[in-house]
Amino acid sequence: MSDMKRIIICCLLFLLCFSISACTPEISNTPNTKIEVTSENDFKIEGTNIDIGSSYKNIIEEMKEPNQKDYFEAGEYLDYGDITFFTDSEDEKIAKVSAIALHGERKIGSVKVGMLPSEVKQILGDPKFEGESNDREILGWNINYVIGNKEVSFISDTSDSVITTIFVKARL
């Protein structure tokens, strides 16, 4: 399966059915020793001004034409290789960013793709929840944080392997 298909399937499943009940609870009992991120403003995506709620027009103005674009759920996704934007409408005039997937060398706050889950927890403290999804082949290991009105998921194959995707969406 291609990396893009895997990311899209991962994001689709996350958006559609990921909930606390879909995870095996394995939250550490260790107290938070360091939390650098205290607000949404501290958790900006490096290298772009586009965030959850940005318009479709903002994406095209800043990022230009995507490498790949297609329909996804009720909106579109625009893929730029190391970052993918998901919109909430097929109508480009009203579409807003509803989710963002980071891969490659992308960084959000002090955390980047390629870190170990243990390193993420050292920086951000204990997650809201963590564990394996019901379909480990697609989602793998998830560490989830709620920061402001965003939900941020760090996705890896196992609890000991590097983060391959950071997925940001609006908190419902």
PDB file of N, CA and C in Angstrom, residues 89-141:
ATOM      1  N   SER A  89     -15.375  21.021   3.265  1.00  0.00           N
ATOM      2  CA  SER A  89     -16.361  21.212   2.207  1.00  0.00           C
ATOM      3  C   SER A  89     -15.715  20.990   0.846  1.00  0.00           C
ATOM      4  N   GLU A  90     -16.509  20.535  -0.104  1.00  0.00           N
ATOM      5  CA  GLU A  90     -16.026  20.403  -1.476  1.00  0.00           C
ATOM      6  C   GLU A  90     -16.080  21.742  -2.197  1.00  0.00           C
ATOM      7  N   ASP A  91     -16.799  22.705  -1.642  1.00  0.00           N
ATOM      8  CA  ASP A  91     -16.908  24.037  -2.231  1.00  0.00           C
ATOM      9  C   ASP A  91     -15.707  24.865  -1.789  1.00  0.00           C
ATOM     10  N   GLU A  92     -14.792  25.097  -2.706  1.00  0.00           N
ATOM     11  CA  GLU A  92     -13.548  25.796  -2.386  1.00  0.00           C
ATOM     12  C   GLU A  92     -13.784  27.202  -1.840  1.00  0.00           C
ATOM     13  N   LYS A  93     -14.928  27.810  -2.145  1.00  0.00           N
ATOM     14  CA  LYS A  93     -15.218  29.172  -1.677  1.00  0.00           C
ATOM     15  C   LYS A  93     -15.494  29.218  -0.181  1.00  0.00           C
ATOM     16  N   ILE A  94     -16.019  28.126   0.376  1.00  0.00           N
ATOM     17  CA  ILE A  94     -16.350  28.125   1.804  1.00  0.00           C
ATOM     18  C   ILE A  94     -15.540  27.115   2.615  1.00  0.00           C
ATOM     19  N   ALA A  95     -14.728  26.302   1.956  1.00  0.00           N
ATOM     20  CA  ALA A  95     -13.981  25.238   2.644  1.00  0.00           C
ATOM     21  C   ALA A  95     -12.981  25.807   3.646  1.00  0.00           C
ATOM     22  N   LYS A  96     -12.910  25.161   4.794  1.00  0.00           N
ATOM     23  CA  LYS A  96     -11.957  25.505   5.853  1.00  0.00           C
ATOM     24  C   LYS A  96     -11.164  24.250   6.214  1.00  0.00           C
ATOM     25  N   VAL A  97      -9.965  24.445   6.727  1.00  0.00           N
ATOM     26  CA  VAL A  97      -9.128  23.325   7.160  1.00  0.00           C
ATOM     27  C   VAL A  97      -9.756  22.696   8.402  1.00  0.00           C
ATOM     28  N   SER A  98     -10.044  21.395   8.327  1.00  0.00           N
ATOM     29  CA  SER A  98     -10.625  20.688   9.466  1.00  0.00           C
ATOM     30  C   SER A  98      -9.619  19.754  10.140  1.00  0.00           C
ATOM     31  N   ALA A  99      -8.561  19.391   9.410  1.00  0.00           N
ATOM     32  CA  ALA A  99      -7.526  18.518   9.968  1.00  0.00           C
ATOM     33  C   ALA A  99      -6.246  18.685   9.159  1.00  0.00           C
ATOM     34  N   ILE A 100      -5.127  18.382   9.816  1.00  0.00           N
ATOM     35  CA  ILE A 100      -3.814  18.486   9.175  1.00  0.00           C
ATOM     36  C   ILE A 100      -3.005  17.261   9.574  1.00  0.00           C
ATOM     37  N   ALA A 101      -2.364  16.621   8.596  1.00  0.00           N
ATOM     38  CA  ALA A 101      -1.470  15.490   8.867  1.00  0.00           C
ATOM     39  C   ALA A 101      -0.049  15.908   8.505  1.00  0.00           C
ATOM     40  N   LEU A 102       0.878  15.698   9.426  1.00  0.00           N
ATOM     41  CA  LEU A 102       2.285  16.034   9.211  1.00  0.00           C
ATOM     42  C   LEU A 102       3.088  14.753   9.090  1.00  0.00           C
ATOM     43  N   HIS A 103       3.998  14.724   8.139  1.00  0.00           N
ATOM     44  CA  HIS A 103       4.897  13.586   7.958  1.00  0.00           C
ATOM     45  C   HIS A 103       6.248  14.152   7.530  1.00  0.00           C
ATOM     46  N   GLY A 104       7.200  13.318   7.208  1.00  0.00           N
ATOM     47  CA  GLY A 104       8.512  13.827   6.796  1.00  0.00           C
ATOM     48  C   GLY A 104       9.233  14.485   7.950  1.00  0.00           C
ATOM     49  N   GLU A 105       9.770  15.658   7.714  1.00  0.00           N
ATOM     50  CA  GLU A 105      10.545  16.366   8.739  1.00  0.00           C
ATOM     51  C   GLU A 105       9.733  17.438   9.456  1.00  0.00           C
ATOM     52  N   ARG A 106       8.434  17.413   9.353  1.00  0.00           N
ATOM     53  CA  ARG A 106       7.599  18.448   9.954  1.00  0.00           C
ATOM     54  C   ARG A 106       7.659  18.425  11.477  1.00  0.00           C
ATOM     55  N   LYS A 107       7.411  19.608  12.059  1.00  0.00           N
ATOM     56  CA  LYS A 107       7.497  19.796  13.498  1.00  0.00           C
ATOM     57  C   LYS A 107       6.290  20.604  13.963  1.00  0.00           C
ATOM     58  N   ILE A 108       5.783  20.273  15.134  1.00  0.00           N
ATOM     59  CA  ILE A 108       4.709  21.044  15.745  1.00  0.00           C
ATOM     60  C   ILE A 108       5.133  21.325  17.180  1.00  0.00           C
ATOM     61  N   GLY A 109       5.222  22.601  17.529  1.00  0.00           N
ATOM     62  CA  GLY A 109       5.763  22.952  18.832  1.00  0.00           C
ATOM     63  C   GLY A 109       7.181  22.420  18.942  1.00  0.00           C
ATOM     64  N   SER A 110       7.476  21.714  20.014  1.00  0.00           N
ATOM     65  CA  SER A 110       8.805  21.130  20.230  1.00  0.00           C
ATOM     66  C   SER A 110       8.874  19.668  19.814  1.00  0.00           C
ATOM     67  N   VAL A 111       7.840  19.174  19.171  1.00  0.00           N
ATOM     68  CA  VAL A 111       7.757  17.761  18.821  1.00  0.00           C
ATOM     69  C   VAL A 111       7.790  17.610  17.303  1.00  0.00           C
ATOM     70  N   LYS A 112       8.513  16.579  16.846  1.00  0.00           N
ATOM     71  CA  LYS A 112       8.591  16.375  15.398  1.00  0.00           C
ATOM     72  C   LYS A 112       8.421  14.907  15.040  1.00  0.00           C
ATOM     73  N   VAL A 113       8.041  14.703  13.792  1.00  0.00           N
ATOM     74  CA  VAL A 113       7.975  13.359  13.241  1.00  0.00           C
ATOM     75  C   VAL A 113       9.372  12.754  13.365  1.00  0.00           C
ATOM     76  N   GLY A 114       9.455  11.478  13.735  1.00  0.00           N
ATOM     77  CA  GLY A 114      10.742  10.810  13.897  1.00  0.00           C
ATOM     78  C   GLY A 114      11.154  10.625  15.350  1.00  0.00           C
ATOM     79  N   MET A 115      10.463  11.311  16.276  1.00  0.00           N
ATOM     80  CA  MET A 115      10.741  11.118  17.703  1.00  0.00           C
ATOM     81  C   MET A 115      10.084   9.826  18.175  1.00  0.00           C
ATOM     82  N   LEU A 116      10.558   9.313  19.291  1.00  0.00           N
ATOM     83  CA  LEU A 116       9.934   8.156  19.931  1.00  0.00           C
ATOM     84  C   LEU A 116       8.754   8.619  20.788  1.00  0.00           C
ATOM     85  N   PRO A 117       7.747   7.785  20.981  1.00  0.00           N
ATOM     86  CA  PRO A 117       6.645   8.155  21.864  1.00  0.00           C
ATOM     87  C   PRO A 117       7.121   8.582  23.260  1.00  0.00           C
ATOM     88  N   SER A 118       8.139   7.933  23.781  1.00  0.00           N
ATOM     89  CA  SER A 118       8.661   8.307  25.105  1.00  0.00           C
ATOM     90  C   SER A 118       9.220   9.729  25.105  1.00  0.00           C
ATOM     91  N   GLU A 119       9.822  10.160  23.998  1.00  0.00           N
ATOM     92  CA  GLU A 119      10.340  11.527  23.890  1.00  0.00           C
ATOM     93  C   GLU A 119       9.198  12.541  23.837  1.00  0.00           C
ATOM     94  N   VAL A 120       8.132  12.194  23.133  1.00  0.00           N
ATOM     95  CA  VAL A 120       6.960  13.076  23.064  1.00  0.00           C
ATOM     96  C   VAL A 120       6.396  13.272  24.466  1.00  0.00           C
ATOM     97  N   LYS A 121       6.274  12.176  25.224  1.00  0.00           N
ATOM     98  CA  LYS A 121       5.726  12.260  26.578  1.00  0.00           C
ATOM     99  C   LYS A 121       6.642  13.034  27.518  1.00  0.00           C
ATOM    100  N   GLN A 122       7.957  12.976  27.303  1.00  0.00           N
ATOM    101  CA  GLN A 122       8.875  13.773  28.116  1.00  0.00           C
ATOM    102  C   GLN A 122       8.641  15.259  27.893  1.00  0.00           C
ATOM    103  N   ILE A 123       8.337  15.637  26.668  1.00  0.00           N
ATOM    104  CA  ILE A 123       8.120  17.046  26.339  1.00  0.00           C
ATOM    105  C   ILE A 123       6.731  17.509  26.757  1.00  0.00           C
ATOM    106  N   LEU A 124       5.699  16.720  26.445  1.00  0.00           N
ATOM    107  CA  LEU A 124       4.320  17.154  26.645  1.00  0.00           C
ATOM    108  C   LEU A 124       3.671  16.636  27.918  1.00  0.00           C
ATOM    109  N   GLY A 125       4.314  15.706  28.607  1.00  0.00           N
ATOM    110  CA  GLY A 125       3.706  15.126  29.793  1.00  0.00           C
ATOM    111  C   GLY A 125       2.794  13.973  29.428  1.00  0.00           C
ATOM    112  N   ASP A 126       1.978  13.553  30.390  1.00  0.00           N
ATOM    113  CA  ASP A 126       1.088  12.413  30.169  1.00  0.00           C
ATOM    114  C   ASP A 126       0.008  12.771  29.156  1.00  0.00           C
ATOM    115  N   PRO A 127      -0.248  11.878  28.211  1.00  0.00           N
ATOM    116  CA  PRO A 127      -1.293  12.131  27.215  1.00  0.00           C
ATOM    117  C   PRO A 127      -2.688  11.956  27.809  1.00  0.00           C
ATOM    118  N   LYS A 128      -3.676  12.484  27.103  1.00  0.00           N
ATOM    119  CA  LYS A 128      -5.066  12.260  27.503  1.00  0.00           C
ATOM    120  C   LYS A 128      -5.385  10.773  27.405  1.00  0.00           C
ATOM    121  N   PHE A 129      -4.922  10.138  26.354  1.00  0.00           N
ATOM    122  CA  PHE A 129      -4.988   8.682  26.246  1.00  0.00           C
ATOM    123  C   PHE A 129      -3.925   8.206  25.275  1.00  0.00           C
ATOM    124  N   GLU A 130      -3.578   6.942  25.433  1.00  0.00           N
ATOM    125  CA  GLU A 130      -2.578   6.336  24.558  1.00  0.00           C
ATOM    126  C   GLU A 130      -2.861   4.853  24.453  1.00  0.00           C
ATOM    127  N   GLY A 131      -2.520   4.280  23.319  1.00  0.00           N
ATOM    128  CA  GLY A 131      -2.701   2.848  23.141  1.00  0.00           C
ATOM    129  C   GLY A 131      -2.785   2.467  21.686  1.00  0.00           C
ATOM    130  N   GLU A 132      -3.024   1.174  21.468  1.00  0.00           N
ATOM    131  CA  GLU A 132      -3.168   0.638  20.123  1.00  0.00           C
ATOM    132  C   GLU A 132      -4.603   0.796  19.671  1.00  0.00           C
ATOM    133  N   SER A 133      -4.771   1.079  18.391  1.00  0.00           N
ATOM    134  CA  SER A 133      -6.125   1.130  17.850  1.00  0.00           C
ATOM    135  C   SER A 133      -6.628  -0.294  17.660  1.00  0.00           C
ATOM    136  N   ASN A 134      -7.908  -0.434  17.410  1.00  0.00           N
ATOM    137  CA  ASN A 134      -8.471  -1.761  17.137  1.00  0.00           C
ATOM    138  C   ASN A 134      -7.899  -2.353  15.864  1.00  0.00           C
ATOM    139  N   ASP A 135      -7.509  -1.506  14.926  1.00  0.00           N
ATOM    140  CA  ASP A 135      -6.952  -1.959  13.653  1.00  0.00           C
ATOM    141  C   ASP A 135      -5.495  -1.516  13.593  1.00  0.00           C
ATOM    142  N   ARG A 136      -4.626  -2.201  14.298  1.00  0.00           N
ATOM    143  CA  ARG A 136      -3.233  -1.813  14.439  1.00  0.00           C
ATOM    144  C   ARG A 136      -2.505  -1.692  13.107  1.00  0.00           C
ATOM    145  N   GLU A 137      -2.927  -2.427  12.094  1.00  0.00           N
ATOM    146  CA  GLU A 137      -2.249  -2.357  10.799  1.00  0.00           C
ATOM    147  C   GLU A 137      -2.371  -0.977  10.167  1.00  0.00           C
ATOM    148  N   ILE A 138      -3.432  -0.270  10.475  1.00  0.00           N
ATOM    149  CA  ILE A 138      -3.633   1.031   9.840  1.00  0.00           C
ATOM    150  C   ILE A 138      -3.207   2.160  10.763  1.00  0.00           C
ATOM    151  N   LEU A 139      -3.696   2.178  11.982  1.00  0.00           N
ATOM    152  CA  LEU A 139      -3.372   3.290  12.862  1.00  0.00           C
ATOM    153  C   LEU A 139      -2.148   3.049  13.727  1.00  0.00           C
ATOM    154  N   GLY A 140      -1.963   1.843  14.218  1.00  0.00           N
ATOM    155  CA  GLY A 140      -0.822   1.579  15.077  1.00  0.00           C
ATOM    156  C   GLY A 140      -0.995   2.160  16.463  1.00  0.00           C
ATOM    157  N   TRP A 141       0.085   2.694  17.000  1.00  0.00           N
ATOM    158  CA  TRP A 141       0.118   3.234  18.356  1.00  0.00           C
ATOM    159  C   TRP A 141      -0.232   4.716  18.314  1.00  0.00           C
TER     160      TRP A 141
END
